[in-house]
Amino acid sequence: MPKKLEGKVAVITGGTEGIGLATAKLFVKEGAYVFITGRRQKELGEAVSTIGTNVSGVQGDVAQLADLDRLYETISNVKTRIDIVSPTPALANLFPLGPSPKSISTNYSTSM
């Protein structure tokens, strides 16, 4: 049975942990070649080792244009195209989607 992503090339930003790492593992399992990015080399190397095959790690911060240029250059040297981009924000914990029970409790207590 063919894999869903066989022959595809994916770029996953923030691929060293959490949802980004899980996505990278799944994409490789489904046949894609994956480039993951991360700001910290140690965690990037660990993620590449965890994923195993069909993966390259590129250190950098996607908020820095020079790092994005290096990412594109690396991809161009290894593969000829990008089929999938999965941007995984590293700042997700700083910006909650809505009030949490703790923040509601804190705000209520402060207001009273």
mmCIF file of C-alpha atoms in Angstrom:
data_model
loop_
_atom_site.group_PDB
_atom_site.id
_atom_site.type_symbol
_atom_site.label_atom_id
_atom_site.label_comp_id
_atom_site.label_asym_id
_atom_site.label_seq_id
_atom_site.Cartn_x
_atom_site.Cartn_y
_atom_site.Cartn_z
ATOM 1 C CA MET A 1 0.000 0.000 0.000
ATOM 2 C CA PRO A 2 1.519 3.375 -0.982
ATOM 3 C CA LYS A 3 2.230 5.879 1.736
ATOM 4 C CA LYS A 4 0.212 9.123 1.692
ATOM 5 C CA LEU A 5 3.240 11.431 1.503
ATOM 6 C CA GLU A 6 5.577 9.272 -0.590
ATOM 7 C CA GLY A 7 8.027 11.476 -2.474
ATOM 8 C CA LYS A 8 6.883 14.717 -0.830
ATOM 9 C CA VAL A 9 9.243 17.265 0.723
ATOM 10 C CA ALA A 10 8.097 18.976 3.921
ATOM 11 C CA VAL A 11 9.436 21.864 5.983
ATOM 12 C CA ILE A 12 8.399 21.971 9.632
ATOM 13 C CA THR A 13 9.402 24.970 11.687
ATOM 14 C CA GLY A 14 9.698 24.395 15.412
ATOM 15 C CA GLY A 15 10.218 20.689 14.775
ATOM 16 C CA THR A 16 12.310 19.909 17.838
ATOM 17 C CA GLU A 17 9.497 19.188 20.288
ATOM 18 C CA GLY A 18 5.770 18.976 20.810
ATOM 19 C CA ILE A 19 3.423 19.167 17.851
ATOM 20 C CA GLY A 20 6.249 20.029 15.441
ATOM 21 C CA LEU A 21 8.226 16.906 16.346
ATOM 22 C CA ALA A 22 5.115 14.714 16.263
ATOM 23 C CA THR A 23 4.229 16.104 12.836
ATOM 24 C CA ALA A 24 7.741 15.433 11.544
ATOM 25 C CA LYS A 25 7.626 11.826 12.779
ATOM 26 C CA LEU A 26 4.245 11.265 11.144
ATOM 27 C CA PHE A 27 5.297 12.824 7.833
ATOM 28 C CA VAL A 28 8.427 10.626 7.688
ATOM 29 C CA LYS A 29 6.353 7.563 8.567
ATOM 30 C CA GLU A 30 4.031 8.458 5.681
ATOM 31 C CA GLY A 31 6.956 8.681 3.239
ATOM 32 C CA ALA A 32 7.983 12.358 3.186
ATOM 33 C CA TYR A 33 11.480 13.769 3.406
ATOM 34 C CA VAL A 34 11.356 16.359 6.192
ATOM 35 C CA PHE A 35 13.404 19.436 7.020
ATOM 36 C CA ILE A 36 12.923 20.569 10.601
ATOM 37 C CA THR A 37 14.078 23.843 12.087
ATOM 38 C CA GLY A 38 14.910 24.820 15.621
ATOM 39 C CA ARG A 39 16.801 27.564 17.399
ATOM 40 C CA ARG A 40 18.867 25.312 19.678
ATOM 41 C CA GLN A 41 21.381 22.936 18.044
ATOM 42 C CA LYS A 42 21.330 20.372 20.871
ATOM 43 C CA GLU A 43 17.544 19.909 20.692
ATOM 44 C CA LEU A 44 17.640 19.940 16.899
ATOM 45 C CA GLY A 45 20.217 17.139 16.859
ATOM 46 C CA GLU A 46 18.198 15.110 19.352
ATOM 47 C CA ALA A 47 15.047 15.519 17.247
ATOM 48 C CA VAL A 48 16.856 14.428 14.067
ATOM 49 C CA SER A 49 18.205 11.365 15.912
ATOM 50 C CA THR A 50 14.741 10.554 17.269
ATOM 51 C CA ILE A 51 13.136 10.761 13.829
ATOM 52 C CA GLY A 52 15.926 8.703 12.275
ATOM 53 C CA THR A 53 15.806 8.677 8.479
ATOM 54 C CA ASN A 54 14.578 11.017 5.755
ATOM 55 C CA VAL A 55 15.137 14.112 7.894
ATOM 56 C CA SER A 56 17.496 17.061 7.949
ATOM 57 C CA GLY A 57 17.790 19.598 10.739
ATOM 58 C CA VAL A 58 18.545 23.243 10.020
ATOM 59 C CA GLN A 59 19.347 25.468 12.991
ATOM 60 C CA GLY A 60 17.832 28.904 12.882
ATOM 61 C CA ASP A 61 15.150 31.310 13.961
ATOM 62 C CA VAL A 62 12.453 31.752 11.313
ATOM 63 C CA ALA A 63 12.010 35.360 12.481
ATOM 64 C CA GLN A 64 15.515 36.099 11.132
ATOM 65 C CA LEU A 65 15.737 36.616 7.355
ATOM 66 C CA ALA A 66 19.329 35.364 7.183
ATOM 67 C CA ASP A 67 18.245 32.098 8.847
ATOM 68 C CA LEU A 68 15.386 31.723 6.361
ATOM 69 C CA ASP A 69 17.821 32.258 3.492
ATOM 70 C CA ARG A 70 20.087 29.544 4.907
ATOM 71 C CA LEU A 71 17.102 27.199 5.288
ATOM 72 C CA TYR A 72 16.100 27.763 1.670
ATOM 73 C CA GLU A 73 19.692 27.261 0.490
ATOM 74 C CA THR A 74 19.961 24.001 2.429
ATOM 75 C CA ILE A 75 16.693 22.707 1.004
ATOM 76 C CA SER A 76 17.750 23.720 -2.524
ATOM 77 C CA ASN A 77 21.000 21.782 -2.164
ATOM 78 C CA VAL A 78 19.264 18.594 -0.976
ATOM 79 C CA LYS A 79 15.875 18.645 -2.737
ATOM 80 C CA THR A 80 14.496 20.576 -5.694
ATOM 81 C CA ARG A 81 11.154 21.638 -4.268
ATOM 82 C CA ILE A 82 8.974 22.077 -1.183
ATOM 83 C CA ASP A 83 5.558 20.399 -1.191
ATOM 84 C CA ILE A 84 4.422 20.994 2.385
ATOM 85 C CA VAL A 85 5.119 23.757 4.898
ATOM 86 C CA SER A 86 4.009 23.245 8.480
ATOM 87 C CA PRO A 87 4.751 26.331 10.566
ATOM 88 C CA THR A 88 4.758 25.396 14.227
ATOM 89 C CA PRO A 89 4.980 28.463 16.461
ATOM 90 C CA ALA A 90 7.383 28.300 19.357
ATOM 91 C CA LEU A 91 5.501 31.050 21.188
ATOM 92 C CA ALA A 92 2.241 29.152 21.614
ATOM 93 C CA ASN A 93 2.562 29.111 25.406
ATOM 94 C CA LEU A 94 2.894 32.885 25.583
ATOM 95 C CA PHE A 95 -0.398 33.603 23.864
ATOM 96 C CA PRO A 96 -3.295 31.498 25.192
ATOM 97 C CA LEU A 97 -6.284 31.019 22.908
ATOM 98 C CA GLY A 98 -8.663 32.007 25.660
ATOM 99 C CA PRO A 99 -8.886 32.479 29.388
ATOM 100 C CA SER A 100 -7.844 29.522 31.467
ATOM 101 C CA PRO A 101 -9.526 28.668 34.777
ATOM 102 C CA LYS A 102 -6.406 29.953 36.575
ATOM 103 C CA SER A 103 -6.426 33.302 34.772
ATOM 104 C CA ILE A 104 -10.157 33.693 35.378
ATOM 105 C CA SER A 105 -9.634 32.980 39.080
ATOM 106 C CA THR A 106 -6.684 35.387 39.284
ATOM 107 C CA ASN A 107 -8.536 38.153 37.440
ATOM 108 C CA TYR A 108 -11.654 37.655 39.586
ATOM 109 C CA SER A 109 -9.646 37.762 42.812
ATOM 110 C CA THR A 110 -7.749 40.852 41.705
ATOM 111 C CA SER A 111 -10.926 42.672 40.702
ATOM 112 C CA MET A 112 -12.730 42.003 43.997
#
